[in-house]
Coordinates of C-alpha atoms in Angstrom, one line a residue:
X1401 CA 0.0 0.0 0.0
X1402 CA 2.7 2.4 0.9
X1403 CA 3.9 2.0 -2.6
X1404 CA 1.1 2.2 -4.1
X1405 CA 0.8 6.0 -2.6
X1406 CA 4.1 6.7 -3.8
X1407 CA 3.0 6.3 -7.3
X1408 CA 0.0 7.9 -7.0
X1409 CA 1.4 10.8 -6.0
X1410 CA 4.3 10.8 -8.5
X1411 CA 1.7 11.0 -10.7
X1412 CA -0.5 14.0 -9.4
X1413 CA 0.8 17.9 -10.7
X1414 CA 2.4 20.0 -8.7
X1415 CA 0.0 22.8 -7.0
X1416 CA 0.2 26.2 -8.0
X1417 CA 1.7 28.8 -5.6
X1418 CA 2.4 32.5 -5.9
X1419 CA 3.3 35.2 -3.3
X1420 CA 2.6 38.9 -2.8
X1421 CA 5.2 41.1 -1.1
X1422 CA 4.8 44.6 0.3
X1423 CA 8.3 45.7 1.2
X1424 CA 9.9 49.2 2.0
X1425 CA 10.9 51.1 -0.9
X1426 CA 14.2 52.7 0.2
X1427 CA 15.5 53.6 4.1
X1428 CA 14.2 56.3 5.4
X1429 CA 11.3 56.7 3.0
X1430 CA 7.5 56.1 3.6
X1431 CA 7.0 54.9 0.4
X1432 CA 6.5 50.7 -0.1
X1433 CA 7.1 48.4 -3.3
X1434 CA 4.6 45.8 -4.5
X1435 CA 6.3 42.5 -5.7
X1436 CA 4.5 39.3 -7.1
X1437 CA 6.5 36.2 -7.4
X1438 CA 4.0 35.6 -11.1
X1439 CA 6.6 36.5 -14.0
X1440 CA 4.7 38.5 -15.8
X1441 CA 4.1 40.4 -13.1
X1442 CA 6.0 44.0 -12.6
X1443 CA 6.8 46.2 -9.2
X1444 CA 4.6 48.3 -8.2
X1445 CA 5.5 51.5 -6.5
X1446 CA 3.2 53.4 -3.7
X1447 CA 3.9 56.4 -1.8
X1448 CA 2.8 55.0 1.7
X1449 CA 1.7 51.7 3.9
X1450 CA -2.0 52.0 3.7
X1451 CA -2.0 52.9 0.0
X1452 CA 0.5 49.2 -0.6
X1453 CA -1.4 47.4 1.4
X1454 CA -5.0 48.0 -0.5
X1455 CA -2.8 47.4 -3.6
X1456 CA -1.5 44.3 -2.8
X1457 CA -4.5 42.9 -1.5
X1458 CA -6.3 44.0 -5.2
X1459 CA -3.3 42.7 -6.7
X1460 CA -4.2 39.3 -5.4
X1461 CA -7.8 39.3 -5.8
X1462 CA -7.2 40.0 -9.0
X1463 CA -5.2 36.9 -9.8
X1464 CA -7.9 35.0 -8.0
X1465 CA -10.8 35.9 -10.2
X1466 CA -8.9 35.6 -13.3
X1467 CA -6.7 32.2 -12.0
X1468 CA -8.6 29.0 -13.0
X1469 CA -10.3 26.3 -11.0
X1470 CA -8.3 24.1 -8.4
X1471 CA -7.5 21.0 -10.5
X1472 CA -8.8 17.6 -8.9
X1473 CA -5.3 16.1 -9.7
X1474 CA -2.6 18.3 -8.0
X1475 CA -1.0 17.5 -4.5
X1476 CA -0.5 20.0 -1.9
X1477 CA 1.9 22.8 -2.8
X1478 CA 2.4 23.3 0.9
X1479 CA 4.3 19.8 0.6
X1480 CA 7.6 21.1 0.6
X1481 CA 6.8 23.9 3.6
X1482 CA 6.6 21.1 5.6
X1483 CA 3.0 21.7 7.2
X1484 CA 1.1 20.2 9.6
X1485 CA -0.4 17.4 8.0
X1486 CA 2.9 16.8 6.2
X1487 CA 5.1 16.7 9.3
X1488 CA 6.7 13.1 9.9
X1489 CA 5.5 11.2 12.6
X1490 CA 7.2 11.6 16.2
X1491 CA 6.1 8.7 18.0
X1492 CA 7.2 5.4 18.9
X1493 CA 5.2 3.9 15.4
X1494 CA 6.0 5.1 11.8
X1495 CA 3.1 5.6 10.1
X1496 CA 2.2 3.4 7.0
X1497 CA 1.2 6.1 4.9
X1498 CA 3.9 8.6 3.4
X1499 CA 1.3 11.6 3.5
X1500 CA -2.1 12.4 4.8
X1501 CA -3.7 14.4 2.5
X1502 CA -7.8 14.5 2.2
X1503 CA -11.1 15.7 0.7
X1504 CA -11.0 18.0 -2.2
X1505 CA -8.2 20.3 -3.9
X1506 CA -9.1 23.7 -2.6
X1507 CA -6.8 27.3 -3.6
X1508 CA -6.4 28.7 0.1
X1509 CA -4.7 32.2 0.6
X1510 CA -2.5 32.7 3.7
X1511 CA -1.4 36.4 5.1
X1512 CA 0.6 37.4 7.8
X1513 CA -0.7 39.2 10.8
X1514 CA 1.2 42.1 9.9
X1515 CA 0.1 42.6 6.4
X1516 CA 3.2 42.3 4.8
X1517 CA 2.9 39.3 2.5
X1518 CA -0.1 37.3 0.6
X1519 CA 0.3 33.3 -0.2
X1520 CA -1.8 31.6 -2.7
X1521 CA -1.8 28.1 -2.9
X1522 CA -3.4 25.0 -4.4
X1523 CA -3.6 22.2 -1.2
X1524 CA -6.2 19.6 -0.4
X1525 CA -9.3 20.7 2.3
X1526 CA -7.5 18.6 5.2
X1527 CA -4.1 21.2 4.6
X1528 CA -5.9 24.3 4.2
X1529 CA -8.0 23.4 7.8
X1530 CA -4.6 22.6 9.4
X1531 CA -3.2 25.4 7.9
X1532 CA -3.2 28.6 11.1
X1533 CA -5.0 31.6 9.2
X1534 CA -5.7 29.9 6.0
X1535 CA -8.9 30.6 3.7
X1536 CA -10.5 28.8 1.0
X1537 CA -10.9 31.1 -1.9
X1538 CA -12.4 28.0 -4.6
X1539 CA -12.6 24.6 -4.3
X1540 CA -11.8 21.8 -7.2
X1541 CA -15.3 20.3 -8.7
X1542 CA -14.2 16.5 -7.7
X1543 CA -12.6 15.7 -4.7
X1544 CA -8.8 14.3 -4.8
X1545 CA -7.7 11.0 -4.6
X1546 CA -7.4 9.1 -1.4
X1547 CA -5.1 7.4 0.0
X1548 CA -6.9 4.4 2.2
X1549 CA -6.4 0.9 2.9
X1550 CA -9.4 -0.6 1.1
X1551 CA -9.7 -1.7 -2.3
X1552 CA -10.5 1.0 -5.7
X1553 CA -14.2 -0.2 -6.5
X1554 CA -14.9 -2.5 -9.1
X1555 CA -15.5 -1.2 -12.1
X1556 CA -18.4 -2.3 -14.7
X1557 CA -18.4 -5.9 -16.2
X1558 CA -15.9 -7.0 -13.6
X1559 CA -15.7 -10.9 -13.3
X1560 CA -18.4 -13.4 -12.4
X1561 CA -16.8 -13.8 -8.7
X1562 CA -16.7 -10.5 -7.2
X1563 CA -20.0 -10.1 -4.9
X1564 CA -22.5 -7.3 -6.6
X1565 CA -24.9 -5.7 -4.1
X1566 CA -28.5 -4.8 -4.8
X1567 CA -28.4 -1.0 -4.6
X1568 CA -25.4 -1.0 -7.5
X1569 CA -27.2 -3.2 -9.7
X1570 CA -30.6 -0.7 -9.3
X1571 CA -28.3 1.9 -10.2
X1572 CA -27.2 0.5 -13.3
X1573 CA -30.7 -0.6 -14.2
X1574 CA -32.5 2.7 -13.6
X1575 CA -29.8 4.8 -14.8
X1576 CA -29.7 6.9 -11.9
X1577 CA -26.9 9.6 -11.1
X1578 CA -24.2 9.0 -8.9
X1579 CA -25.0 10.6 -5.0
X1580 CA -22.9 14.0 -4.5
X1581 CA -20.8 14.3 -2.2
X1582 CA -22.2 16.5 0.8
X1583 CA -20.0 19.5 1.2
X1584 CA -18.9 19.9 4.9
X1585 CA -20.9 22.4 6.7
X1586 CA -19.0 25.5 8.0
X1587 CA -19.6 27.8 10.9
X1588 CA -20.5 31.3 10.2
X1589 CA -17.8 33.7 11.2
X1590 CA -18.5 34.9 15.0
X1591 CA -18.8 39.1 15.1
X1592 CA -17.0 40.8 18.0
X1593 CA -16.6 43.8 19.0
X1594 CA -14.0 44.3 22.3
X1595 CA -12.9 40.8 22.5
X1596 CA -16.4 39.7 23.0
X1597 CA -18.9 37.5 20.4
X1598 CA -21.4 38.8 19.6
X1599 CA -24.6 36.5 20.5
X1600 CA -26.2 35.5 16.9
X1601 CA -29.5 35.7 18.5
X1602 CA -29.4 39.3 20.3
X1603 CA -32.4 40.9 20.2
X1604 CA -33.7 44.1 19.7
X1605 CA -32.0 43.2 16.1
X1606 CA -31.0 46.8 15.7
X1607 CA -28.9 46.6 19.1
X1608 CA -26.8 43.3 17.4
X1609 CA -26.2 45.3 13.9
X1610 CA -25.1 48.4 15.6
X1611 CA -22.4 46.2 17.7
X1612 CA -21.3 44.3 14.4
X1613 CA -21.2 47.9 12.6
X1614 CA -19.0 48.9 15.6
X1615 CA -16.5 46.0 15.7
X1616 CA -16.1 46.8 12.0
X1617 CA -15.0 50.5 12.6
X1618 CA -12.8 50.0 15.6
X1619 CA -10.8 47.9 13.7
X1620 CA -10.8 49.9 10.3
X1621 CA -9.6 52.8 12.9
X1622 CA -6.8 50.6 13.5
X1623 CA -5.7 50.6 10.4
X1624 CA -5.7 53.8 9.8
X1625 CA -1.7 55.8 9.4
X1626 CA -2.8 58.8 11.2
X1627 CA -5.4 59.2 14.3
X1628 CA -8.5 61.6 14.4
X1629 CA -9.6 61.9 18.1
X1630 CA -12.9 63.5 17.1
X1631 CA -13.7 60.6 15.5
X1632 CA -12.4 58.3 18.0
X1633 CA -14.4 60.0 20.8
X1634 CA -17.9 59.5 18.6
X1635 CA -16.7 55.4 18.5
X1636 CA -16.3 55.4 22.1
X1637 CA -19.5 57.3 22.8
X1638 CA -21.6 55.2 20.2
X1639 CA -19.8 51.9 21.9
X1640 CA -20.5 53.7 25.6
X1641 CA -24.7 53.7 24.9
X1642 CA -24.7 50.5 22.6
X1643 CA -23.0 48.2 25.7
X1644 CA -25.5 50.3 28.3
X1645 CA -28.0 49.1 26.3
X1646 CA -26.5 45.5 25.8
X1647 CA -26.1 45.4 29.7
X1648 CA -30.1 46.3 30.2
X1649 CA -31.3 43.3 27.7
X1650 CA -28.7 41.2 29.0
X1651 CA -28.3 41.7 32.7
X1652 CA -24.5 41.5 32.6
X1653 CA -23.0 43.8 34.9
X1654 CA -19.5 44.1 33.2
X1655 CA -21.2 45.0 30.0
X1656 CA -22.1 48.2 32.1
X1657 CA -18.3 48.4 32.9
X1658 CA -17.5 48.4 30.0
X1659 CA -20.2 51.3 28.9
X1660 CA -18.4 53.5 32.0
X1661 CA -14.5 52.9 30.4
X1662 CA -16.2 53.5 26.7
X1663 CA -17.2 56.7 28.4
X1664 CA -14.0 57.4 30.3
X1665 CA -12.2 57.2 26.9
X1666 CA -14.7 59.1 24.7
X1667 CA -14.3 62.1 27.6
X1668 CA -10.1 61.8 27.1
X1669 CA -10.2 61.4 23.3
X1670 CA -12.8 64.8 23.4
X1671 CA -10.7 66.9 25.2
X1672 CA -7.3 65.8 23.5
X1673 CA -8.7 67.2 20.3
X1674 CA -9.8 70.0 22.0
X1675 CA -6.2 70.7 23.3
X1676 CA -4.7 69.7 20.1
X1677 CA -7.3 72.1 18.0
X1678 CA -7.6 74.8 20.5
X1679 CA -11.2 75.2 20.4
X1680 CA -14.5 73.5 21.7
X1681 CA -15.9 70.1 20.1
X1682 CA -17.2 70.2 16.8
X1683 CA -15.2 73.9 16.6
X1684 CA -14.3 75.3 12.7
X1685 CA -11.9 77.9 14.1
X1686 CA -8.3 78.2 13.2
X1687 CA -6.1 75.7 15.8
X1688 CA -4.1 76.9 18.8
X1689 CA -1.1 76.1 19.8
X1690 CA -0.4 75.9 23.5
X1691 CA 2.7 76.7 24.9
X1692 CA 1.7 74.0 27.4
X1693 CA 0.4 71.2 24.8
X1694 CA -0.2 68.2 26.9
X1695 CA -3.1 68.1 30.1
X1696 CA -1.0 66.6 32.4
X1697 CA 1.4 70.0 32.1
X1698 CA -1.4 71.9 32.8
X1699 CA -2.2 69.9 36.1
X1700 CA 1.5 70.5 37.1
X1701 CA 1.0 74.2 36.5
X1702 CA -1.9 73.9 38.9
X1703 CA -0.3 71.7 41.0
X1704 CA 2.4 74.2 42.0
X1705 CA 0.0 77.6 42.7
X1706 CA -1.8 75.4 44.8
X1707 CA 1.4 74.7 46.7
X1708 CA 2.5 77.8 47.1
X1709 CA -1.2 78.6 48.4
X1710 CA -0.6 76.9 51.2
X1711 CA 3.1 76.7 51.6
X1712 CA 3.4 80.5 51.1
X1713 CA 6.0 82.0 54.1
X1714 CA 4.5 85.7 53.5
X1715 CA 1.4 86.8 53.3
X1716 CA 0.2 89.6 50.3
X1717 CA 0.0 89.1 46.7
X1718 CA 3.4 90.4 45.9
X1719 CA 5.3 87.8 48.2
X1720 CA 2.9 84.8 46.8
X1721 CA 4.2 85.8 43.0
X1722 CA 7.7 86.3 44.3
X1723 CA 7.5 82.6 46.1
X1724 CA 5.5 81.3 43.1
X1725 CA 8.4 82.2 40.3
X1726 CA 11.4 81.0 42.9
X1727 CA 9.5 77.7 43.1
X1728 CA 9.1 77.0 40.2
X1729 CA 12.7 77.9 39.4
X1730 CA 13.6 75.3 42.1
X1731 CA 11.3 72.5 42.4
X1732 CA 12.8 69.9 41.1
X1733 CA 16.0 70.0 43.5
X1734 CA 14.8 72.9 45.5
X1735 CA 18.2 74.7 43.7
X1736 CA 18.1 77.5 41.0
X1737 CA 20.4 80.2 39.3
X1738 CA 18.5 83.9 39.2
X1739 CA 19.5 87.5 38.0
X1740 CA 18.3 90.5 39.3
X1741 CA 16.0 91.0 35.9
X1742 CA 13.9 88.1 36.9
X1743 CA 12.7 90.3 40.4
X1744 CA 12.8 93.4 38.6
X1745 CA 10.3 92.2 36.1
X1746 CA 7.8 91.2 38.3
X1747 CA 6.3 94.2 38.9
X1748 CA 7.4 94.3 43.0
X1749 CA 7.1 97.3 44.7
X1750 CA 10.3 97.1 46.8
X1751 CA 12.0 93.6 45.5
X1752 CA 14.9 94.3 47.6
X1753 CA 13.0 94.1 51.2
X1754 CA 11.1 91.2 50.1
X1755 CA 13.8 89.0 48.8
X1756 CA 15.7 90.1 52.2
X1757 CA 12.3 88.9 54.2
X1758 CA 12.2 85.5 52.6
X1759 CA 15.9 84.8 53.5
X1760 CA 15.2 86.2 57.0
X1761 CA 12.5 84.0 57.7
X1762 CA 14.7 80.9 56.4
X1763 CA 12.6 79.7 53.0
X1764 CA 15.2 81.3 50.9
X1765 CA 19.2 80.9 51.2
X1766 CA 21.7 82.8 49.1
X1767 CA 25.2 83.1 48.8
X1768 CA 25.4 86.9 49.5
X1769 CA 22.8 89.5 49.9
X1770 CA 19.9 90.3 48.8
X1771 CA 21.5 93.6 46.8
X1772 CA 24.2 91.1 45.4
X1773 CA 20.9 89.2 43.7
X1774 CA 19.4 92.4 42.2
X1775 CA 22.7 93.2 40.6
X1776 CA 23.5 89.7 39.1
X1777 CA 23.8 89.5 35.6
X1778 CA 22.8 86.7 33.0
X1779 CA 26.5 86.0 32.8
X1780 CA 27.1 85.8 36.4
X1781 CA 23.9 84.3 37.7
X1782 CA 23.3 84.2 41.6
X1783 CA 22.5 80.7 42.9
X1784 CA 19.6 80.0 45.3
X1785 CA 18.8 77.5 47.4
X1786 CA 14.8 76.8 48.8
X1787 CA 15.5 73.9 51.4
X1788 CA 11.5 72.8 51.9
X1789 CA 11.4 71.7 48.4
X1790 CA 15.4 69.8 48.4
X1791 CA 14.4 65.8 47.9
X1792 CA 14.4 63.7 51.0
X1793 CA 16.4 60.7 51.5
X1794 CA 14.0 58.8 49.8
X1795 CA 14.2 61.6 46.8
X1796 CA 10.9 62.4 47.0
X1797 CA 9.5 65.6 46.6
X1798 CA 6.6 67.8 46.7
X1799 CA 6.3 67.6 43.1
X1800 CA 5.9 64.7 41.0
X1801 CA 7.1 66.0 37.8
X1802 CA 10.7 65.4 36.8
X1803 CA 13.3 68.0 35.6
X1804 CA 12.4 68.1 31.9
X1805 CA 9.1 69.2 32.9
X1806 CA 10.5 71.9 35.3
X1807 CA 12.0 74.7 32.7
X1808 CA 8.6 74.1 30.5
X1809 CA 6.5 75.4 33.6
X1810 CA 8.9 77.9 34.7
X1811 CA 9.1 79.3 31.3
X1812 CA 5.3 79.6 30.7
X1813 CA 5.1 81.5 34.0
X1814 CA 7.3 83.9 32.8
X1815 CA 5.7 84.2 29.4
X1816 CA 3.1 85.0 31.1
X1817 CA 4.1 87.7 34.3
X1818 CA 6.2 89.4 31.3
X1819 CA 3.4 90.0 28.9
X1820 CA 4.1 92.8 26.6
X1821 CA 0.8 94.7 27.4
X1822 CA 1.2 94.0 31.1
X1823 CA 4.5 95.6 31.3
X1824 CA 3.3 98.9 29.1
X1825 CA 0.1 99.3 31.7
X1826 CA 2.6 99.0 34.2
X1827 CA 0.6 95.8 35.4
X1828 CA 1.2 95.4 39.7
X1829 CA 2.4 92.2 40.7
X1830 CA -1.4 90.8 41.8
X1831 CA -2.2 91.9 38.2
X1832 CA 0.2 89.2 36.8
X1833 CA -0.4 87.2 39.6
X1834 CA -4.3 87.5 38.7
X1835 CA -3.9 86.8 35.0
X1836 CA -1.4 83.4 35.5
X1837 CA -4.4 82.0 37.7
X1838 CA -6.6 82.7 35.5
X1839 CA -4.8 81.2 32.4
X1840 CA -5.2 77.5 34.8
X1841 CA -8.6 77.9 35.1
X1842 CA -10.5 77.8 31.7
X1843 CA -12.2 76.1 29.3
X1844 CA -10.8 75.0 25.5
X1845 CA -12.2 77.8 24.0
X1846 CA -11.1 80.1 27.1
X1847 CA -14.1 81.0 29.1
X1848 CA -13.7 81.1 32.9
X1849 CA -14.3 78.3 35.1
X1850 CA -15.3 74.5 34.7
X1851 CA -17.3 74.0 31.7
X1852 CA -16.7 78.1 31.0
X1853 CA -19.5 78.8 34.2
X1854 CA -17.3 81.0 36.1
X1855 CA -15.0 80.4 39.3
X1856 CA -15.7 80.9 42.6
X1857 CA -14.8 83.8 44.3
X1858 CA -13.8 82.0 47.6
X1859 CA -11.4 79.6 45.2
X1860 CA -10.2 82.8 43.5
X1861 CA -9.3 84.5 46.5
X1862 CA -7.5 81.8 48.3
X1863 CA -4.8 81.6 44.7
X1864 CA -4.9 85.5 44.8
X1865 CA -4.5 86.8 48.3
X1866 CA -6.8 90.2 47.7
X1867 CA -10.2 91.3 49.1
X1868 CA -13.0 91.6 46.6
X1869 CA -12.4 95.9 46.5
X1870 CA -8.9 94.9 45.3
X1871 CA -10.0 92.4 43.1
X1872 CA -11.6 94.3 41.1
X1873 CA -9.3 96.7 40.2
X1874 CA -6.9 94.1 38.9
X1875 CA -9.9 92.4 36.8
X1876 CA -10.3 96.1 34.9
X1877 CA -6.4 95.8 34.9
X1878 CA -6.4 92.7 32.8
X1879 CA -9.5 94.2 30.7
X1880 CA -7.5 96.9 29.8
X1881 CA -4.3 95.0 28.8
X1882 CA -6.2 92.9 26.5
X1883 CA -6.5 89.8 28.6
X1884 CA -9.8 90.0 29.8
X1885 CA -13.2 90.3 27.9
X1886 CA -16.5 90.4 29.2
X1887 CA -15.4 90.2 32.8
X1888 CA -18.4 89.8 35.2
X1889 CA -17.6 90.0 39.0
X1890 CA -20.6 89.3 41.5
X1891 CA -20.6 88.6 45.2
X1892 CA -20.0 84.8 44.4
X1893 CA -18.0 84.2 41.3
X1894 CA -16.0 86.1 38.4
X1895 CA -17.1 85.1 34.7
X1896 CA -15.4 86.1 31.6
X1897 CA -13.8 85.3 28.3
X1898 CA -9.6 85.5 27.7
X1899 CA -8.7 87.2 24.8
X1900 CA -7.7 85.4 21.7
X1901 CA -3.9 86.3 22.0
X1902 CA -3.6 84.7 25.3
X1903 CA -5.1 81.3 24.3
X1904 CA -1.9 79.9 23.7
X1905 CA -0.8 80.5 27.3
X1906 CA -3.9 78.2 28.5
X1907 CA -3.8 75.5 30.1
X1908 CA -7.7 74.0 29.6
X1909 CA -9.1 72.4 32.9
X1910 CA -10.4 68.7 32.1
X1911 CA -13.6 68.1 31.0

């Protein structure tokens, strides 16, 4: 028998194979080559991934419409692979057959996971199904040859001796066709959307085809070279109400989970487009860019007046600015370099005393005096020491940002107490100290408060130490320098707009 397979498959044609590559077209470039291992086929150039990739993949289907029929007679081209079914036997008995191919020649298509390369081949059923990632794209008209222990049947007029049975002989009598063979019956593919399937029998129906439909765009938005939040956030939202309502039919609790996270991420994608556009959702304005670009930089920002709201050694707006700037200058190792430009531009009515102050109480240490400071020179910078904010043992801090983050904060502080227009008005230093606050508390678009309602007066006072009389007068301050429109100040809360040319010293609060 074993020789008798031998032959048989000596006798069969090779199956056809071909492969489609998608490799880069030179280093450094984005653009991809299209190779096809048919002869008559040429390279194809395209000018990116995604563009290669639906190329390749018409390439392919295009030699599959146009590529004829399996043929009945060919053996597996995945032979010489060495594939499952074609792996020798490892235990302690050989097997008596030299290959274990079945059921009909079919032309399967393999791809790798990373879209990189396309495999056609011609293999029997039993390959393709052992065969990881493998689909049938036709299937021969007769099935293959077999390879079995039992006799070939006998064939008409055979001898007088060979036993006949009774539902042959009413074949050959009546005529009647042969039975077809049964073609095996195959699952239908299982939707998902999240890791989960999909039950084929969700009802309302609407609720199961809006799932399917959502599957099908997450993972097109995979595929995609370049991200678009906006639309991410509508995916998440749509995915957000579609599990709610999967967990109400269904009475799974972490389907409602899953609903809270869609809505978690649709909230983070929503406002990173907002920070990356500079407007609100849905907003056709030109795009701003922030100084500080990312929301966690904004919570550092806030992070830090809030520190040095209740860490302040002095009380008065002029000596919470003063503190603010040296802070932030220092709060990574709780050591800086300043010049004497730095104080002078802060708008302080007598730096001198308040610098001398600070060291007198012990939250400031220099190396000279406080006259030596005011006269230091970019070239000759004065170090400073702050010792409540040097690292402990355990180089922890009060801060949780690292040094890289330090001179970004430090420098949009300064952009910001050394506005052009706040210098000309000749801007106090509660002024400046007004108008960095307010640039941490705003919307996208930059209206005041959470959700552009306003902040409280109470939470405004306790970052600028002024009474409402006072505060006032620095709100018309900031109207007149162009920072402040449509300012509203009532016994509770201060409302308002900031100006277009300060958006890009925002940083948004969180939605």
């Amino acid at each position: 028998m074993t020789q008798a397979a031998l032959s048989e498959l000596d006798e069969r044609v090779p199956g056809r194979r071909w492969t489609v590559r998608l490799d880069a077209a030179s280093r450094g470039s984005a653009a991809v080559r299209i190779s096809c291992s048919r002869p008559a086929c040429t390279e194809q150039r395209l000018p990116s991934a995604a563009a290669g990739r639906a190329a390749a993949v018409a390439h392919l289907k295009a030699h599959l419409r146009a590529a004829p029929a399996p043929r009945a007679g060919a053996y597996c081209a995945c032979k010489a692979d060495g594939c499952h079914t074609h792996l020798p036997d490892t235990g302690r008995h050989a097997r008596a057959e030299p290959w274990r191919c079945g059921g009909p020649v079919v032309l399967a298509v393999i791809t790798d996971r990373e879209g990189r390369w396309w495999h056609a081949m011609e293999c029997c059923s039993r390959c393709a199904a052992a065969t990881p990632g493998a689909k049938t794209a036709a299937t021969s008209q007769a099935p293959g040859p077999q390879t079995t222990d039992r006799p070939a049947p006998a064939a008409t007029g055979a001898s007088a001796g060979a036993p006949q049975f009774s539902d042959h002989q009413a074949a050959a009598r009546t005529g009647a066709p042969a039975s077809r063979s049964v073609p095996a019956r195959r699952r239908p593919p299982q939707a998902k959307i999240a890791q989960r399937i999909i039950p084929h029998d969700l009802r309302p129906t609407a609720l199961r085809d809006e799932l399917i439909e959502l599957g099908d765009l997450f993972r097109a938005y995979q595929q995609r070279t370049e991200p678009d939040l906006a639309l991410l956030a509508d995916l998440h939202e749509r995915k957000a109400r579609a599990f709610t309502t999967w967990a109400d039919v269904s009475g799974i609790m972490s389907l409602r989970l899953e609903a809270r996270r869609a809505e978690q991420s649709a909230t983070a994608a929503r406002f990173q487009h907002q920070q990356r556009t500079g407007g609100i959702a849905d907003s056709h304005g030109p795009a701003v860019s922030r100084l500080l670009t990312a929301p966690t930089q904004g919570d550092h920002a806030r992070s830090v007046l809030a520190y040095v709201a209740d860490h302040s050694p002095l009380p008065g707006p002029e000596a919470r600015l003063l503190v603010l700037m040296l802070t932030l200058r220092t709060a990574h190792t709780g050591t800086g370099n300043l010049v004497g430009q730095d104080l002078t531009a802060l708008g302080l009515t007598d730096p001198e005393d308040l610098v001398e102050k600070l060291t007198g109480c012990g939250w400031l240490t220099l190396p000279g005096t406080a006259g030596d400071l005011l006269a230091s020179r970019p070239e000759n910078p004065t170090p400073i020491t702050v010792p409540s904010l040097v690292p402990h043992e355990d180089k922890t801090g009060p801060f949780t940002f690292g040094k890289k983050m330090r001179p970004k904060l430090s420098g949009w502080a300064q952009k910001i107490v050394s506005d052009k227009k706040l210098r000309k008005a000749k801007a106090t230093a509660g002024t400046r100290l007004l108008a960095l606050t307010l640039a941490t508390q705003t919307d996208a678009s930059g209206r005041l408060g959470p959700g552009g309602q306003g902040i409280a007066l109470n939470t405004l006072t306790t970052w600028v130490p002024v009474d409402s009389g006072e505060l006032r007068h620095l709100v018309d301050q900031l109207t007149a320098a162009d920072w402040l429109t449509d300012a509203a100040l009532t016994d509770d809360q201060l409302t308002g707009q900031l100006t277009e040319r300060v958006l890009p010293l925002t940083c948004p609060l969180r939605a």
